[in-house]
Short mmCIF file of C-alpha atoms in Angstrom, two decimals:
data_model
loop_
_atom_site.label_atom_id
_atom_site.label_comp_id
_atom_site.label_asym_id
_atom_site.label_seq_id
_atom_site.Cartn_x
_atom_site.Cartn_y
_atom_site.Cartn_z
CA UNK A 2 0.00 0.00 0.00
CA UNK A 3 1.70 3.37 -1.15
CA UNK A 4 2.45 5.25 2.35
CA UNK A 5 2.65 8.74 1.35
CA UNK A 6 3.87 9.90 4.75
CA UNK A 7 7.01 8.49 4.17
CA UNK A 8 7.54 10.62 0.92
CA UNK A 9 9.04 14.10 2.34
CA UNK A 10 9.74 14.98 -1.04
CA UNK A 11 6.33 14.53 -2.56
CA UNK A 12 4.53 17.94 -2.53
CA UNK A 13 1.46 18.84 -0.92
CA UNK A 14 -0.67 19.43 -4.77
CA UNK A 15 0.99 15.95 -5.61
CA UNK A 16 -0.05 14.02 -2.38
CA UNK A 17 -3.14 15.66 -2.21
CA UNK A 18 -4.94 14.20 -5.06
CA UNK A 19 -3.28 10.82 -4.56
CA UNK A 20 -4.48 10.81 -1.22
CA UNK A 21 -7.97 11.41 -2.27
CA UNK A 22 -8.16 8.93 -5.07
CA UNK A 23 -6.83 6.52 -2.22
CA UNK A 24 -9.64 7.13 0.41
CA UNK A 25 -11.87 7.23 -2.31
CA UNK A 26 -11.07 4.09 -3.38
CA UNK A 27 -11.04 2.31 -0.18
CA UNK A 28 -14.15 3.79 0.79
CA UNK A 29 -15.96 1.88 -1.68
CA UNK A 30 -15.02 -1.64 -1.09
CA UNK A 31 -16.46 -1.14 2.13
CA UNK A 32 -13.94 -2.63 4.52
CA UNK A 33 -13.59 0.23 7.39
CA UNK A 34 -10.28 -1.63 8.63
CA UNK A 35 -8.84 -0.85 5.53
CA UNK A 36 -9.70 2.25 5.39
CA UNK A 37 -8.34 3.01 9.01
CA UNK A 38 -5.00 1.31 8.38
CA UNK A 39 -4.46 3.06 5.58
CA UNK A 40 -5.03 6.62 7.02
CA UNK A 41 -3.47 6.03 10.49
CA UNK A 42 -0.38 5.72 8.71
CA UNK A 43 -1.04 9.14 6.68
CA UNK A 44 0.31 12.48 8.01
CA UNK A 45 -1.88 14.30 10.15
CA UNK A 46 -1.61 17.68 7.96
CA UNK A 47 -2.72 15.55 4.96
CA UNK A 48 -5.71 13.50 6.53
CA UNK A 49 -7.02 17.02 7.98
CA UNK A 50 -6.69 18.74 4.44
CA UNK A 51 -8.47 15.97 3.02
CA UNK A 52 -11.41 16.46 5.83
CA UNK A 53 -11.46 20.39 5.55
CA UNK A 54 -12.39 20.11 1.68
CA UNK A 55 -15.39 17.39 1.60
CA UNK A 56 -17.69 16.98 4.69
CA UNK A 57 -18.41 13.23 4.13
CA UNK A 58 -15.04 12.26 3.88
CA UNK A 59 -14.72 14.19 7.39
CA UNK A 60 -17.41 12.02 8.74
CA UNK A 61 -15.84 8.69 7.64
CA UNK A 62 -12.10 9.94 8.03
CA UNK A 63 -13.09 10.82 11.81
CA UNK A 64 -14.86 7.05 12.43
CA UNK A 65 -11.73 5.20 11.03
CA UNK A 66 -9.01 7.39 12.46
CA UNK A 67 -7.78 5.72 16.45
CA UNK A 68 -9.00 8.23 18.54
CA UNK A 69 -5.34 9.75 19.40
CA UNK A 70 -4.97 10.59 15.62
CA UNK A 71 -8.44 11.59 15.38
CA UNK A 72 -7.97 14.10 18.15
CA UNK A 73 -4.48 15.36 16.74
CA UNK A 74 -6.70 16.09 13.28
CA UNK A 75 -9.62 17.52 15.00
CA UNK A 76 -7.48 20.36 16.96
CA UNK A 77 -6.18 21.67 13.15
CA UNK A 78 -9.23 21.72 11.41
CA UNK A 79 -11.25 24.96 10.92
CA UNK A 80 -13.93 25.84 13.63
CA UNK A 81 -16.68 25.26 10.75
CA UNK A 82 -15.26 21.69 10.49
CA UNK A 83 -15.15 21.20 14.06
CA UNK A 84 -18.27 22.08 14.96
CA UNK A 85 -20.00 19.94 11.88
CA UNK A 86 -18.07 16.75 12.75
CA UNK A 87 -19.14 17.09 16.45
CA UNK A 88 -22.45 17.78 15.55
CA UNK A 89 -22.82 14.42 12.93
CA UNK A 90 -20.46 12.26 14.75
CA UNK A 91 -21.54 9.12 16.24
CA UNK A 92 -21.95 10.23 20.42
CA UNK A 93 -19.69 7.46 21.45
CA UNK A 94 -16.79 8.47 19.09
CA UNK A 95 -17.52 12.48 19.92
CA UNK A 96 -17.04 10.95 23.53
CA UNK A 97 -13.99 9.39 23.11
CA UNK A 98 -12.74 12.74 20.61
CA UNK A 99 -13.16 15.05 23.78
CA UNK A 100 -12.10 13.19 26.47
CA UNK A 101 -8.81 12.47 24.17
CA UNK A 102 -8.57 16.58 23.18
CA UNK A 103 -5.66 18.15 25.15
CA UNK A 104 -7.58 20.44 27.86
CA UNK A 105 -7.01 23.92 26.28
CA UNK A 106 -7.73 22.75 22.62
CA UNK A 107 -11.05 21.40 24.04
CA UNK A 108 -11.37 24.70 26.03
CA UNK A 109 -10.79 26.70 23.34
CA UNK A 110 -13.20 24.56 21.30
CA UNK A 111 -16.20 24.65 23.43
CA UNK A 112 -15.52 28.04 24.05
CA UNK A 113 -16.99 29.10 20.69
CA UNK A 114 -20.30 27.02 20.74
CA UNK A 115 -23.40 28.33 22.46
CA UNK A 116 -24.14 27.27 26.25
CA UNK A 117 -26.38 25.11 25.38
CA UNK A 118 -24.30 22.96 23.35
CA UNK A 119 -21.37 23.59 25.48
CA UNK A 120 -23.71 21.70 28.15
CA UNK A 121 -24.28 18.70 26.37
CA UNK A 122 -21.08 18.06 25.27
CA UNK A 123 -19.54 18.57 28.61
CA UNK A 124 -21.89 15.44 30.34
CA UNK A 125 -20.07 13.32 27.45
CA UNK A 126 -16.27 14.27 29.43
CA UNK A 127 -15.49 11.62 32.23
CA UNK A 128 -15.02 13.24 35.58
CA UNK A 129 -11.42 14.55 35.98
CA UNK A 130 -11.62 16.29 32.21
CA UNK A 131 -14.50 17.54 33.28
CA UNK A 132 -13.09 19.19 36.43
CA UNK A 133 -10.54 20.41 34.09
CA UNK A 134 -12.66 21.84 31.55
CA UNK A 135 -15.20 23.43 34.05
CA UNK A 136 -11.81 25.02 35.86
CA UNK A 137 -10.29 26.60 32.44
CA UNK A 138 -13.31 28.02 31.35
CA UNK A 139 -13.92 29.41 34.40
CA UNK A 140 -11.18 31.57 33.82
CA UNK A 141 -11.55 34.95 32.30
CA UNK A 142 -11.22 35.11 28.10
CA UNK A 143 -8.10 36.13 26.63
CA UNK A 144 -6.36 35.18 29.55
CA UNK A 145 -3.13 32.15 29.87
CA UNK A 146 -6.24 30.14 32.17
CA UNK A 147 -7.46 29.10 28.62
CA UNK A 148 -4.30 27.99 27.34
CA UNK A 149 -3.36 25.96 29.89
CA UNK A 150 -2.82 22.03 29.06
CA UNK A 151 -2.48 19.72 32.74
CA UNK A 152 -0.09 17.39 31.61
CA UNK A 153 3.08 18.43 32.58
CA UNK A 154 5.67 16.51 35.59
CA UNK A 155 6.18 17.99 38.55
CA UNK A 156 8.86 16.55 40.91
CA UNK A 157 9.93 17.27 44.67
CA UNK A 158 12.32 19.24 46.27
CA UNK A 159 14.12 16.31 48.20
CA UNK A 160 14.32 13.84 45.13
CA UNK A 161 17.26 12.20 44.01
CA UNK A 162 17.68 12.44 39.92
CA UNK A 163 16.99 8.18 40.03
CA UNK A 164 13.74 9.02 41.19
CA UNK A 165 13.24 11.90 39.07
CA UNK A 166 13.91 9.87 35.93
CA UNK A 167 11.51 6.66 37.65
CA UNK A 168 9.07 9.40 37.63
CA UNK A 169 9.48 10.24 33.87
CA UNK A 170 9.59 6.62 32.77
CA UNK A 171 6.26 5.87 34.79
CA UNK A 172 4.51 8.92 34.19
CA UNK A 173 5.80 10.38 30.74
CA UNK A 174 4.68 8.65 28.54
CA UNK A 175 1.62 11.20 28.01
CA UNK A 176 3.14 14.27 28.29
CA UNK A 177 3.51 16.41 25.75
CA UNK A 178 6.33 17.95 26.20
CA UNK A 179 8.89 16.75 28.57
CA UNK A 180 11.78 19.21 27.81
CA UNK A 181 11.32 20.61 31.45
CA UNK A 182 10.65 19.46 34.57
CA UNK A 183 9.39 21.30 37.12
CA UNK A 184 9.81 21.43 40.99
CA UNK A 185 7.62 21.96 43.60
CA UNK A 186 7.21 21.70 47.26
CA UNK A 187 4.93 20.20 49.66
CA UNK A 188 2.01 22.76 48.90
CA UNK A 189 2.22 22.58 45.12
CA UNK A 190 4.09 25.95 44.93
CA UNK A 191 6.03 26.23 42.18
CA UNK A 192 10.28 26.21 43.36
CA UNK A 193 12.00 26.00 39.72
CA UNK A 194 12.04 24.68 36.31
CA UNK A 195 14.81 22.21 35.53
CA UNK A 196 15.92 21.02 31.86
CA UNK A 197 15.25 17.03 31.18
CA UNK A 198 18.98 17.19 30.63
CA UNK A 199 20.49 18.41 33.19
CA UNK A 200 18.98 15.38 35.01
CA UNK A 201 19.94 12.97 32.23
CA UNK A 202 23.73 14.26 32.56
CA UNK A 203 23.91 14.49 36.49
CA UNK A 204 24.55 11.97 38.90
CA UNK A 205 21.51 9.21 39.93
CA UNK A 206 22.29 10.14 43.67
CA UNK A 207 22.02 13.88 43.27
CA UNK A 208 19.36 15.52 44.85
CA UNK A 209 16.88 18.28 43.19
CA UNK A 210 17.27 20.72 45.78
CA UNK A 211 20.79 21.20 44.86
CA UNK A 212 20.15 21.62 40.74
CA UNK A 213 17.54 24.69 41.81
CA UNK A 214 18.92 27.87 41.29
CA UNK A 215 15.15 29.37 42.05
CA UNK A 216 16.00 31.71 38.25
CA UNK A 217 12.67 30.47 36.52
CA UNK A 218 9.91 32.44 34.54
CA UNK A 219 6.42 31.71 35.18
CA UNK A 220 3.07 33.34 33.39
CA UNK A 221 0.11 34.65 35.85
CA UNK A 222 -2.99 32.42 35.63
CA UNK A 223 -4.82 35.44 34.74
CA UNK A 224 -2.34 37.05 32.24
CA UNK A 225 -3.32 38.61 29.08
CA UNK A 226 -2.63 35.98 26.09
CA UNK A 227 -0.84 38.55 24.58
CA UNK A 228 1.48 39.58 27.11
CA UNK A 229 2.34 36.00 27.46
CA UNK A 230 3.20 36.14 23.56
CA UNK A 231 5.88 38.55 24.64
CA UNK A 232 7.46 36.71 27.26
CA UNK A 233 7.91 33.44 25.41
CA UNK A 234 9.57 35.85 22.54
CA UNK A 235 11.88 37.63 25.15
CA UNK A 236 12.87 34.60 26.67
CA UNK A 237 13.13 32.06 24.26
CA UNK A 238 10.91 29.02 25.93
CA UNK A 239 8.95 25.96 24.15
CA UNK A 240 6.96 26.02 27.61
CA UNK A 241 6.32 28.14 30.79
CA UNK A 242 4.70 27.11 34.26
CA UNK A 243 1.94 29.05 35.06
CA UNK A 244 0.67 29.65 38.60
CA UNK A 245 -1.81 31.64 40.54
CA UNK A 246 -1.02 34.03 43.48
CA UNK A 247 0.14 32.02 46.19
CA UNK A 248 2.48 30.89 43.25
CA UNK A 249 0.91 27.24 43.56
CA UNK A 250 1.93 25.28 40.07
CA UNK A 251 -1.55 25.36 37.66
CA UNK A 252 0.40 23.58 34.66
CA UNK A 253 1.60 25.40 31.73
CA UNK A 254 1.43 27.08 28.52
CA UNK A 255 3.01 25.72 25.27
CA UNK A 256 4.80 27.73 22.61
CA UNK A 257 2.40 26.27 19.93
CA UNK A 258 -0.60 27.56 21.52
CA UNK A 259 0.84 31.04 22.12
CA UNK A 260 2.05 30.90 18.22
CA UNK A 261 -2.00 29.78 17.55
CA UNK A 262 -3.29 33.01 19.43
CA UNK A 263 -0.80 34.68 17.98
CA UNK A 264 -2.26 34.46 14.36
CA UNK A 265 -5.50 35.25 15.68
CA UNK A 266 -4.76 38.12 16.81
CA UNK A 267 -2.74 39.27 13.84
CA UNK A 268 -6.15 38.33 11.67
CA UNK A 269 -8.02 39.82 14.16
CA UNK A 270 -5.98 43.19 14.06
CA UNK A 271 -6.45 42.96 9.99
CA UNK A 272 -10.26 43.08 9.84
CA UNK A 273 -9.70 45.78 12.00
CA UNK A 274 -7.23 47.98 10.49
CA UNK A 275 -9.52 47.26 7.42
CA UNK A 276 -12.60 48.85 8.61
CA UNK A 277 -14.65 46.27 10.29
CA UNK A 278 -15.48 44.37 13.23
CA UNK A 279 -12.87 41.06 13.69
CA UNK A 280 -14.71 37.70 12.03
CA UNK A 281 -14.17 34.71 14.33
CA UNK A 282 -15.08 32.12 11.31
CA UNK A 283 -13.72 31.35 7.81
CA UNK A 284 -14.65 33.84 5.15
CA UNK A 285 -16.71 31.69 3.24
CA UNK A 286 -18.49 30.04 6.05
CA UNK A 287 -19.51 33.17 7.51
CA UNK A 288 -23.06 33.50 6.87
CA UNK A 289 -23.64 36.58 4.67
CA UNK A 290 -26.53 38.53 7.26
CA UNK A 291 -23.25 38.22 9.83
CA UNK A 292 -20.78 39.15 7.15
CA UNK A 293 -23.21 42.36 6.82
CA UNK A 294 -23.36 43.42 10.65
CA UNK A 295 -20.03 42.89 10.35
CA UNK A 296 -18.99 45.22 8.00
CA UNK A 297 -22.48 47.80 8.27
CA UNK A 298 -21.50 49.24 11.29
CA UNK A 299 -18.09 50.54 10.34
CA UNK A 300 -19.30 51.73 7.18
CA UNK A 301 -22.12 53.65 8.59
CA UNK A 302 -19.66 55.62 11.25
CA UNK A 303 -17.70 56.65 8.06
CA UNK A 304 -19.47 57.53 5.78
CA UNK A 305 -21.29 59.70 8.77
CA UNK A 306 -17.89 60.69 9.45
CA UNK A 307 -17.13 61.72 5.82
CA UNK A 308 -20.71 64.16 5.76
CA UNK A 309 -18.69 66.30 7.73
CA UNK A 310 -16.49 66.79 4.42
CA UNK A 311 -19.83 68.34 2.62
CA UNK A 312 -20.57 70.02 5.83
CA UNK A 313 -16.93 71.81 5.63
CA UNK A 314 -16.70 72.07 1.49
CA UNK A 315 -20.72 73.95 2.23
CA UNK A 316 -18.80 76.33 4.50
CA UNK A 317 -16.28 77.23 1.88
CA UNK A 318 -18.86 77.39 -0.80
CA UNK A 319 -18.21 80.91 -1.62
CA UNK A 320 -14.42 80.53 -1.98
CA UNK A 321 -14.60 77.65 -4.42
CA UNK A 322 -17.21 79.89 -6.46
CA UNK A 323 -14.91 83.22 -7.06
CA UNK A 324 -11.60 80.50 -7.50
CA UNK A 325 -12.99 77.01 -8.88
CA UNK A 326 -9.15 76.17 -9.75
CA UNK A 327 -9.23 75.12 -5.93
CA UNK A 328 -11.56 72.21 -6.41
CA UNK A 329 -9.49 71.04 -8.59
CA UNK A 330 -6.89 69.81 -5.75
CA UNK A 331 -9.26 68.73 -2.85
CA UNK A 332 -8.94 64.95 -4.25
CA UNK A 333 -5.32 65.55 -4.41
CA UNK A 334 -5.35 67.27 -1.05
CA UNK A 335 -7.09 65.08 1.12
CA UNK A 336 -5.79 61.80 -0.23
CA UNK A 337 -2.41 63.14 0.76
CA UNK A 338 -3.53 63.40 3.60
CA UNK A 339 -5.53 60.19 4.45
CA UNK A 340 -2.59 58.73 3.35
CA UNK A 341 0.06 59.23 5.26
CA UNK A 342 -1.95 58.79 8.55
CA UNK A 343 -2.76 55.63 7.13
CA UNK A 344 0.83 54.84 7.24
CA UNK A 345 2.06 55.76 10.64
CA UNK A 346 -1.17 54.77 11.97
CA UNK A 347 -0.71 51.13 10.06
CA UNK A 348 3.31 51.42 11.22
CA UNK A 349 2.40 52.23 15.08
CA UNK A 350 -0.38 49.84 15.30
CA UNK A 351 2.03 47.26 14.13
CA UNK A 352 4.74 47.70 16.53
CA UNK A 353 2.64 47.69 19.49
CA UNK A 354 1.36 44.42 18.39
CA UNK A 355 5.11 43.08 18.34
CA UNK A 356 5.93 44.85 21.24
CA UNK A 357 8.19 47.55 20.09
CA UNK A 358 6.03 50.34 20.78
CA UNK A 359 4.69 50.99 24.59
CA UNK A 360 2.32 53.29 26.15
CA UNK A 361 5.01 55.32 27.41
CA UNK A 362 6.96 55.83 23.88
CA UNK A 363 4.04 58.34 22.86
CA UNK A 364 6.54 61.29 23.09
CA UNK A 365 9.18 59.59 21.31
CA UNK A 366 7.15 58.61 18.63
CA UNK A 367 5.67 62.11 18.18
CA UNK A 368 8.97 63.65 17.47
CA UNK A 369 9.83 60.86 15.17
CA UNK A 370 6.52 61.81 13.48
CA UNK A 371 7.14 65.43 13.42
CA UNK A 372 10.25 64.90 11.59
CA UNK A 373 8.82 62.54 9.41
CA UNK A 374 5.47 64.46 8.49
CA UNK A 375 8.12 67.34 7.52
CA UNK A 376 10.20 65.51 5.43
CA UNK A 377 7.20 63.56 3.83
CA UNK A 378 5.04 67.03 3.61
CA UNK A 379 7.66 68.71 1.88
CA UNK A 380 8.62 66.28 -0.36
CA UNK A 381 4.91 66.15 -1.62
CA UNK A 382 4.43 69.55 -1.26
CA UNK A 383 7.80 70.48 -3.86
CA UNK A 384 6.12 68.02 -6.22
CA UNK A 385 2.35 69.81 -6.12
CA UNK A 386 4.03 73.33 -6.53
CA UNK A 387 6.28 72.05 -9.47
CA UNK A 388 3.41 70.52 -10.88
CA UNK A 389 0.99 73.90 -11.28
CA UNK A 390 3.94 76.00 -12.23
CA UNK A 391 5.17 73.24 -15.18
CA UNK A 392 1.74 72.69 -16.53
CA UNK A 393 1.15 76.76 -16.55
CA UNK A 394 3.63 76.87 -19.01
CA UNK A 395 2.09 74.83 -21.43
CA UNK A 396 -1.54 75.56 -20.47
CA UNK A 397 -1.25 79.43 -19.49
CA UNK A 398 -5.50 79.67 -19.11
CA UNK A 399 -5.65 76.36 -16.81
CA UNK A 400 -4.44 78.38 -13.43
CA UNK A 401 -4.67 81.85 -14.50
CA UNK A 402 -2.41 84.76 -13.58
CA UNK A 403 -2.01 84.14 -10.12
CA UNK A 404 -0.41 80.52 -10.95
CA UNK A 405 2.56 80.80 -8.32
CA UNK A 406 0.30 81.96 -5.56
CA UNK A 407 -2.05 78.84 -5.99
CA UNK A 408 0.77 76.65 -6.38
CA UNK A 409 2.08 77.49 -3.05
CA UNK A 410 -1.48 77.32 -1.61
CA UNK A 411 -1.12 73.57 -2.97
CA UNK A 412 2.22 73.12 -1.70
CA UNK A 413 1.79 74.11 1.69
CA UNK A 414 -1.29 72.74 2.14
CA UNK A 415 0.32 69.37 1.06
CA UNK A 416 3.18 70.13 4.08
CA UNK A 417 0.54 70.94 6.90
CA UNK A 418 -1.82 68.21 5.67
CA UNK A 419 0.73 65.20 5.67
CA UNK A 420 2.00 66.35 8.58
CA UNK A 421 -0.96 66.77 10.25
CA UNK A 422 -2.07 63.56 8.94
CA UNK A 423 1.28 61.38 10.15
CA UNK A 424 0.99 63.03 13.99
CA UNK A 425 -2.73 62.13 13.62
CA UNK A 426 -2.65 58.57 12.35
CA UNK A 427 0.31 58.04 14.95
CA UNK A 428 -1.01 58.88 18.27
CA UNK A 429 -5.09 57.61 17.67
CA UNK A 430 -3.44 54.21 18.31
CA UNK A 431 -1.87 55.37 21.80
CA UNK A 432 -5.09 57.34 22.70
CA UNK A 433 -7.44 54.45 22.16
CA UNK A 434 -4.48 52.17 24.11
CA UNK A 435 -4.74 54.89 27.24
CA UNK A 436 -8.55 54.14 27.18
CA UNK A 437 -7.93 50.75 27.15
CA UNK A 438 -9.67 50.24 23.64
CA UNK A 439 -8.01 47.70 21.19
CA UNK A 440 -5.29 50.26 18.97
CA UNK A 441 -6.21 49.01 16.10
CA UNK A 442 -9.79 49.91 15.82
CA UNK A 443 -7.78 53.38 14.46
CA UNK A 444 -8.25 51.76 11.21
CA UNK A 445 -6.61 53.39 8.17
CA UNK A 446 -10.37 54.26 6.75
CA UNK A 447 -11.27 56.04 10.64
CA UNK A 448 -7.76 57.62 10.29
CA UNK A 449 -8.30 58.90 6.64
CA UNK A 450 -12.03 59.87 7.53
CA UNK A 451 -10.95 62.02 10.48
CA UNK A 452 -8.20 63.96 8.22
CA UNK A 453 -10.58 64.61 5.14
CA UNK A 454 -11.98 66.81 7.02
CA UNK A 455 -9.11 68.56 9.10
CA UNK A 456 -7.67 68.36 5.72
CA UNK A 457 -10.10 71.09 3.58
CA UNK A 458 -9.69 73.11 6.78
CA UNK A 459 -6.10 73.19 6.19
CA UNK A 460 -6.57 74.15 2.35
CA UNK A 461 -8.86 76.70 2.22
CA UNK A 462 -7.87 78.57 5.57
CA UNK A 463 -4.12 78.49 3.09
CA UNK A 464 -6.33 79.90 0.40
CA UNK A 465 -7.58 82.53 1.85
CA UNK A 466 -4.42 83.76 3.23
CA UNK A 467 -2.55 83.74 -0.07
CA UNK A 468 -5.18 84.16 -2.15
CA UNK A 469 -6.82 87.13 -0.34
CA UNK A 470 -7.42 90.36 -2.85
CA UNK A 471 -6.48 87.96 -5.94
CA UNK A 472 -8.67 85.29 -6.50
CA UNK A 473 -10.68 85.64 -3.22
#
């Protein structure tokens, strides 16, 4: 039987189709052992692709897989999938599915069905998953409570390393990750974390207590899941010990779940830089009345947002009568302008996500922005004065007399407008951050909204002062 798994070389748009035709095949003659063998022995990545593009097969891949492969495919696949193979799977296999789920993927599962639901499937969990389960979601959302698998080891302070690695032998074989093992004392309080190595490279009659140096790092059960991104980054761990505040050992957080929130956020932070509220399912799944309350709301606070460009062009009204040649550049102006707060409000937004950027950098950053809202302004603002006085020589009727005098209208306003625009697109993010709002609902459409109209203001209050006893 060909065992694509073994294949590292075969590409994904290769093995894909082979796999298929495979299952397919199988599937027919009607021999579910077959069919079992055969995909137990097919990479996890494959076998959930295969799922996540035909529900049947989903159905009949999920029967055949044993239930520890099953569950390693389930916790890949797409919420949508999820939720459809829980809902059509036989109850005894759904049974054995979420009692073999690690605790946070089956938190952070049941976390995105209704009560109701989350209800019934909790009565299928045996008793100490269930204790589990009930515990983690008890904890607040967003927080390292939701992350948090309970299979880790956890050794004592008076220990010799032979019965530290006794431990491991009887007791590992389930644990995820046994890089490090942690120490505790009598009340579960968390003493150190210890590399698997250092006790495979020390003496069997060592004791614990003298390999703890007490130097460990350790994430609050009630942390933010983002803060606890930034920790594993600044201190380079697969895995962290997380405890509550009598620093009592809860278990731990793993690097892949962190990387998983991670990308969540960062799609999350998209939508919203985009200009509407974050989507929590695929795009395709979403159903379209959600995709519309989705997106409606946003919409509706611009385009309110952008009546008070009328409202300012109304109160101008008479200036763009007596010199029309100024409509020409409000496009020109106010993109300029929308522009380059997108930018630094798109730049900022991004480096606070990553951690570069904190609370108390606002002044730095607005001097930074200063200097670059110059630079930028004037740069732009050269370019819009060349380009009135260039085209006046060829077309001497298209800006009239006063051509200099409206190209420096133009080229100013360019300066104050990008400039205005990079200082406001730059500190929306740490305003909504002080208030404790998410930064990056300062979208670049909010951002540009807000300086189309700050922008005309800009323009025409340059107009008048140049223009005054010429064209106005």
């Amino acid at each position: 039987m060909a065992n694509f798994a073994q294949n590292p070389w075969m590409s994904t748009d290769v093995r894909q189709p082979m796999l298929r035709e495979r299952f397919e095949a199988l599937s027919r003659e009607d021999d579910p052992s077959r069919l079992a063998d055969y995909l137990n022995d097919q990479n996890i990545s494959d076998v959930a692709e295969l799922i996540e593009s035909d529900e049947d097969a989903a159905l009949t891949a999920m029967s055949c897989l044993e239930i520890q492969r099953a569950a390693g495919v389930f916790k890949i696949l797409d919420l949508s999938v999820q939720k459809h193979v829980i809902q059509h799977l036989h109850p005894q296999k759904t049974a054995e599915l979420l009692n073999e789920l690690p605790s946070d993927d089956r938190t952070a599962f049941l976390e995105e069905l209704p009560n109701e639901v989350v209800r019934e499937l909790i009565r299928l969990l045996n008793p100490e998953e269930r204790r589990i389960t009930l515990a983690q979601l008890g904890y607040p959302e967003e927080s390292v409570g939701r992350l948090m698998p309970n299979d880790y080891l956890a050794v004592e302070e008076d220990w010799s390393v032979r019965e530290v690695l006794e431990h491991i032998r009887s007791h590992g074989q389930d644990i995820e990750n046994l890089a490090v093992i942690y120490v505790v004392n009598s009340q579960g309080q968390l003493v150190d974390d210890v590399r698997i190595r250092e006790f495979l490279l020390s003496p069997p009659e060592r004791m614990v207590q003298d390999m703890v140096d007490g130097r460990y790092i350790a994430l609050h059960v009630n942390d933010d899941q983002e803060s606890a991104n930034q920790v594993f980054k600044m201190n380079n761990r697969v895995a962290l010990p997380v405890i509550d505040d009598r620093k009592v050992m809860l278990g731990i957080v793993t690097i892949d779940d962190v990387l998983w929130v991670a990308n969540e956020e960062f799609s999350e932070d998209m939508q919203k830089m985009g200009g509407t509220e974050a989507i929590d399912e695929p795009y395709l799944d979403i159903p379209i009345l959600k995709l519309f309350k989705k997106r409606v709301v946003w919409l509706v606070v611009l385009f309110l947002g952008e009546m008070l460009t009328a409202t300012a062009m109304g109160y101008y009204e008479a200036e763009i009568q007596r010199a029309v040649v100024l409509a020409l550049f409000i496009p020109l102006i106010i993109s300029s302008g929308g522009n380059s707060g997108s930018q630094a409000s798109t730049l900022i937004i991004q480096a606070m996500a990553v951690g570069e950027v904190k609370l108390r950098d606002w002044w730095q950053v607005m001097r930074r922005e200063i200097l670059s809202g110059l630079l930028l302004g004037s740069v732009l603002g050269v370019i819009g004065f060349a380009r009135v006085a260039v085209w006046s020589q060829f077309f001497p009727d298209m800006y009239g007399p006063h051509y200099i005098q409206v190209g420096l209208v133009v080229g100013l306003s360019l300066l104050g407008v990008v400039l205005h625009g990079t200082l406001t697109g730059s500190m929306f993010p740490f305003l909504l951050k002080r208030m404790g709002a998410d930064p990056a609902v300062s979208s670049a459409p909010f951002v540009a909204t807000v300086i189309d109209v700050t922008g005309l203001v800009i323009y025409f209050s340059l107009a008048f002062l140049l223009l005054k006893g010429l064209m106005l």
